Amino acid sequence: MTKKLIVGNWKMNGSLAVNAGLLQTLLAGLNDDGVAADVALCASAPYLAQLQALLQGTALGWGAQDCSAHESGAYTGEVAAAMLRDFGCRYVILGHSERRQYHGENDDLVAQKAQRALAAGITPIVCVGETLADREAGRTEFVVKRQLSAVIHAVGHCASEIVVAYEPVWAIGTGRTATPEQAQTVHAVLRSQLKAASAHSSRNRILYGGSMNAGNAAELLSQPDIDGGLIGGASLKADEFLSIIASCPPAAAVI
Ligand code: PEP
């Protein structure tokens, strides 16, 4: 396995001034400490031009938080994957639980979006995760496999090009993190599914997301099938985000 991947999901936060300050502090912190992981920040669409201007040529990549399932045309308010590419996006988060919950996104739509992203040369970060009710009913494995399966079937031979983020819905923004053992168990299930789908599955990275912070990152990131983190709240605080990056084991030590 290669370097860990740490992705910040800024959600609908930020402003030109706030982003500039945060990026400046992050870049300074990374220069001081070296970069133990691949790192990217996913911002709201209006700020992608700012990220492109400030991050081009740095150790930080950037991406978006959604894209359209359509290529182009009469879809008012939508943002096409090719447009994200114009702004240098390397990643796009797809199927985040907030999009599934508040915008009615289902597995098929997320799968179509993943196809669009890949066609535009952008790596989809496909979010999967169970609700608390799912977990309590013993349906965690069924739910995450169903969510990932829709994407795997849609993207076919490109399955090895996606990043998967396991984000238990009950852990997102709640301060309640999955234990390393709980997360590892689900990551191992997802790893097997990816292995069955592609001979090149060693390229897939599986991130954990859900209240990851400076205090719990090291233990989560030391699990064999946790290849990085998708970080919401803690990515808005430079010191916290830098600590998470610093807690990644160096690539050589990663099994
Ligand atoms: C997320 O929104 O992807 C996330 C993981 O949020 P938080 O870290 O705040 O739980």
Coordinates of C-alpha atoms and ligand atoms in Angstrom, one line a residue:
M1 CA 0.0 0.0 0.0
T2 CA 1.1 3.5 -0.8
K3 CA 1.0 6.7 1.3
K4 CA -2.1 7.4 3.4
L5 CA -4.6 9.8 2.0
I6 CA -6.0 12.6 4.2
V7 CA -8.9 14.6 2.7
G8 CA -10.5 17.6 4.4
N9 CA -14.2 18.0 3.7
W10 CA -14.9 21.7 4.4
K11 CA -18.6 21.2 3.8
M12 CA -20.5 24.5 3.3
N13 CA -18.0 26.5 5.3
G14 CA -15.4 29.1 4.5
S15 CA -15.0 32.5 2.8
L16 CA -12.3 33.9 0.6
A17 CA -10.6 35.4 3.7
V18 CA -11.0 32.4 6.0
N19 CA -9.8 30.0 3.3
A20 CA -6.8 32.0 2.5
G21 CA -5.8 32.1 6.2
L22 CA -6.3 28.4 6.7
L23 CA -4.4 27.5 3.6
Q24 CA -1.5 29.7 4.5
T25 CA -1.2 28.1 7.9
L26 CA -1.5 24.6 6.5
L27 CA 1.1 25.2 3.9
A28 CA 3.5 26.7 6.5
G29 CA 2.9 23.7 8.8
L30 CA 3.5 21.2 6.0
N31 CA 6.7 22.9 5.0
D32 CA 8.0 22.7 8.5
D33 CA 7.1 19.0 9.1
G34 CA 7.3 17.4 5.7
V35 CA 4.3 15.6 4.3
A36 CA 3.7 12.1 5.7
A37 CA 0.6 11.6 3.5
D38 CA -1.2 12.6 0.3
V39 CA -3.4 15.5 1.4
A40 CA -6.3 17.2 -0.3
L41 CA -9.1 19.7 0.6
C42 CA -12.6 19.6 -0.8
A43 CA -14.3 22.9 -0.9
S44 CA -17.6 24.3 -2.1
A45 CA -17.6 25.0 -5.8
P46 CA -17.3 28.8 -5.7
Y47 CA -13.9 28.4 -3.9
L48 CA -12.3 26.0 -6.3
A49 CA -10.7 28.8 -8.3
Q50 CA -9.2 30.1 -5.1
L51 CA -7.8 26.7 -4.2
Q52 CA -6.4 26.3 -7.7
A53 CA -4.7 29.7 -7.5
L54 CA -3.2 29.1 -4.0
L55 CA -2.4 25.4 -4.1
Q56 CA -1.1 24.8 -7.6
G57 CA 2.4 23.5 -7.3
T58 CA 2.1 22.8 -3.5
A59 CA 1.9 19.5 -1.6
L60 CA -1.9 20.0 -1.2
G61 CA -4.4 18.8 -3.7
W62 CA -8.0 19.9 -3.9
G63 CA -11.4 18.7 -4.9
A64 CA -15.1 19.2 -4.8
Q65 CA -17.9 17.9 -2.7
D66 CA -20.3 16.8 -5.5
C67 CA -20.8 16.7 -9.2
S68 CA -23.7 16.2 -11.6
A69 CA -24.6 12.9 -13.0
H70 CA -25.1 14.6 -16.4
E71 CA -22.4 15.6 -18.8
S72 CA -23.7 19.0 -19.7
G73 CA -27.0 20.7 -20.7
A74 CA -30.2 22.1 -19.1
Y75 CA -29.5 21.2 -15.5
T76 CA -29.8 24.5 -13.7
G77 CA -27.6 24.7 -10.6
E78 CA -25.6 21.6 -11.4
V79 CA -21.8 21.5 -11.7
A80 CA -20.4 19.0 -14.3
A81 CA -17.4 16.9 -13.5
A82 CA -15.6 18.4 -16.6
M83 CA -16.0 21.9 -15.0
L84 CA -14.4 20.7 -11.8
R85 CA -11.5 19.4 -14.0
D86 CA -11.1 22.9 -15.4
F87 CA -10.4 24.1 -11.9
G88 CA -7.8 21.4 -11.3
C89 CA -9.8 19.1 -9.0
R90 CA -8.1 15.8 -8.4
Y91 CA -11.0 14.5 -6.3
V92 CA -14.7 14.7 -5.9
I93 CA -16.6 13.5 -2.8
L94 CA -19.7 11.5 -3.9
G95 CA -22.6 10.0 -2.0
H96 CA -21.8 11.8 1.3
S97 CA -24.5 10.9 3.8
E98 CA -25.6 14.5 3.9
R99 CA -26.3 14.4 0.2
R100 CA -28.1 11.0 0.6
Q101 CA -30.1 12.4 3.5
Y102 CA -30.9 16.0 2.5
H103 CA -30.9 15.6 -1.3
G104 CA -32.4 12.2 -1.7
E105 CA -29.3 10.7 -3.5
N106 CA -29.6 7.0 -4.0
D107 CA -27.0 4.3 -4.9
D108 CA -27.8 4.6 -8.6
L109 CA -27.3 8.3 -8.8
V110 CA -24.1 8.1 -6.8
A111 CA -22.9 5.4 -9.3
Q112 CA -23.7 7.6 -12.3
K113 CA -21.8 10.5 -10.7
A114 CA -18.8 8.3 -10.2
Q115 CA -18.9 7.4 -13.9
R116 CA -19.0 11.1 -14.8
A117 CA -16.1 11.9 -12.5
L118 CA -13.9 9.1 -13.9
A119 CA -14.7 10.1 -17.4
A120 CA -13.5 13.6 -16.6
G121 CA -10.3 12.3 -15.1
I122 CA -11.3 13.0 -11.5
T123 CA -11.0 10.4 -8.7
P124 CA -14.4 9.9 -7.0
I125 CA -14.3 9.5 -3.2
V126 CA -17.3 7.3 -2.8
C127 CA -18.9 7.5 0.7
V128 CA -20.6 4.5 2.2
G129 CA -21.9 4.0 5.7
E130 CA -24.7 2.7 7.8
T131 CA -27.1 4.6 10.1
L132 CA -27.3 3.8 13.8
A133 CA -30.5 1.9 13.1
D134 CA -28.8 -0.2 10.4
R135 CA -25.9 -1.0 12.8
E136 CA -28.3 -1.9 15.6
A137 CA -30.2 -4.2 13.3
G138 CA -27.0 -5.9 12.3
R139 CA -27.3 -4.5 8.7
T140 CA -23.9 -2.7 8.5
E141 CA -22.2 -5.1 6.1
F142 CA -25.3 -5.4 3.9
V143 CA -25.7 -1.6 3.6
V144 CA -22.1 -0.7 2.8
K145 CA -21.7 -3.6 0.4
R146 CA -24.9 -2.6 -1.4
Q147 CA -23.7 1.1 -1.7
L148 CA -20.3 0.1 -3.0
S149 CA -21.6 -2.6 -5.3
A150 CA -23.7 0.0 -7.2
V151 CA -20.6 2.0 -8.0
I152 CA -18.5 -1.0 -8.8
H153 CA -21.0 -2.3 -11.3
A154 CA -21.4 1.2 -13.0
V155 CA -17.7 1.9 -13.4
G156 CA -16.6 -1.6 -14.4
H157 CA -12.9 -2.0 -15.2
C158 CA -12.3 1.4 -13.5
A159 CA -13.2 0.1 -10.1
S160 CA -9.6 0.2 -9.0
E161 CA -9.5 4.0 -9.7
I162 CA -12.0 4.9 -7.0
V163 CA -11.3 5.9 -3.4
V164 CA -13.9 4.6 -0.9
A165 CA -14.7 6.4 2.4
Y166 CA -16.4 4.4 5.1
E167 CA -18.3 6.9 7.1
P168 CA -20.8 5.5 9.6
V169 CA -23.6 8.1 9.6
W170 CA -23.8 8.0 13.4
A171 CA -20.2 9.1 13.7
I172 CA -20.4 12.1 11.3
G173 CA -20.2 15.4 13.1
T174 CA -21.3 13.8 16.3
G175 CA -18.1 13.4 18.2
R176 CA -18.8 9.7 18.4
T177 CA -16.1 7.9 16.5
A178 CA -16.2 4.2 15.5
T179 CA -13.7 2.3 17.5
P180 CA -10.6 1.2 15.5
E181 CA -11.8 -2.4 15.7
Q182 CA -15.3 -1.4 14.4
A183 CA -13.8 0.6 11.5
Q184 CA -11.2 -2.1 10.7
T185 CA -13.9 -4.7 10.5
V186 CA -15.9 -2.8 7.9
H187 CA -12.8 -1.7 6.0
A188 CA -11.8 -5.4 5.7
V189 CA -15.3 -6.2 4.2
L190 CA -14.9 -3.3 1.7
R191 CA -11.4 -4.4 0.8
S192 CA -12.6 -7.9 0.0
Q193 CA -15.3 -6.5 -2.2
L194 CA -12.9 -4.3 -4.1
K195 CA -10.5 -7.3 -4.5
A196 CA -13.3 -9.4 -6.0
A197 CA -14.1 -6.6 -8.4
S198 CA -10.6 -5.9 -9.8
A199 CA -7.2 -7.4 -10.2
H200 CA -5.8 -3.9 -9.6
S201 CA -7.5 -3.4 -6.2
S202 CA -4.2 -2.6 -4.5
R203 CA -4.7 0.9 -6.0
N204 CA -7.9 1.5 -4.0
R205 CA -7.6 3.5 -0.9
I206 CA -10.3 3.1 1.8
L207 CA -10.6 6.1 4.1
Y208 CA -12.3 6.3 7.4
G209 CA -14.5 9.3 8.2
G210 CA -16.6 10.2 11.2
S211 CA -15.3 12.5 14.0
M212 CA -11.7 11.8 13.3
N213 CA -9.5 14.2 15.2
A214 CA -6.0 14.7 16.5
G215 CA -6.7 12.5 19.5
N216 CA -8.0 9.4 17.7
A217 CA -6.3 9.6 14.3
A218 CA -3.1 7.7 15.0
E219 CA -4.9 4.6 16.3
L220 CA -7.5 4.6 13.5
L221 CA -4.8 5.1 10.8
S222 CA -2.7 2.3 12.2
Q223 CA -5.3 -0.3 11.3
P224 CA -4.2 -2.5 8.4
D225 CA -7.2 -1.6 6.1
I226 CA -7.5 2.1 6.9
D227 CA -5.7 3.9 4.2
G228 CA -6.5 7.4 5.3
G229 CA -9.2 9.7 6.6
L230 CA -12.0 11.9 5.4
I231 CA -12.1 14.7 7.9
G232 CA -15.0 17.1 8.3
G233 CA -15.0 19.4 11.4
A234 CA -11.3 18.9 12.2
S235 CA -10.2 20.0 8.7
L236 CA -11.4 23.5 9.5
K237 CA -8.8 23.9 12.3
A238 CA -5.3 24.1 10.9
D239 CA -3.5 22.7 14.0
E240 CA -5.9 19.8 14.3
F241 CA -5.7 18.9 10.6
L242 CA -1.9 19.1 10.7
S243 CA -1.8 16.8 13.7
I244 CA -3.9 14.3 11.8
I245 CA -1.6 14.4 8.9
A246 CA 1.4 14.1 11.2
S247 CA -0.1 11.0 12.8
C248 CA 0.1 9.0 9.5
P249 CA 2.7 6.3 9.6
P250 CA 5.3 6.8 6.8
A251 CA 4.6 4.9 3.6
A252 CA 7.4 2.4 4.2
A253 CA 5.9 1.4 7.5
V254 CA 2.5 0.8 6.0
I255 CA 1.6 -2.8 5.4
Ligands
PEP1 C1 -17.5 14.2 6.9 O1 -18.4 15.1 6.8 O2 -17.1 13.6 5.9 C2 -17.0 14.0 8.3 C3 -16.3 12.9 8.4 O3 -17.3 14.9 9.2 P1 -16.7 14.9 10.7 O4 -15.3 14.6 10.6 O5 -17.0 16.3 11.2 O6 -17.4 13.8 11.5

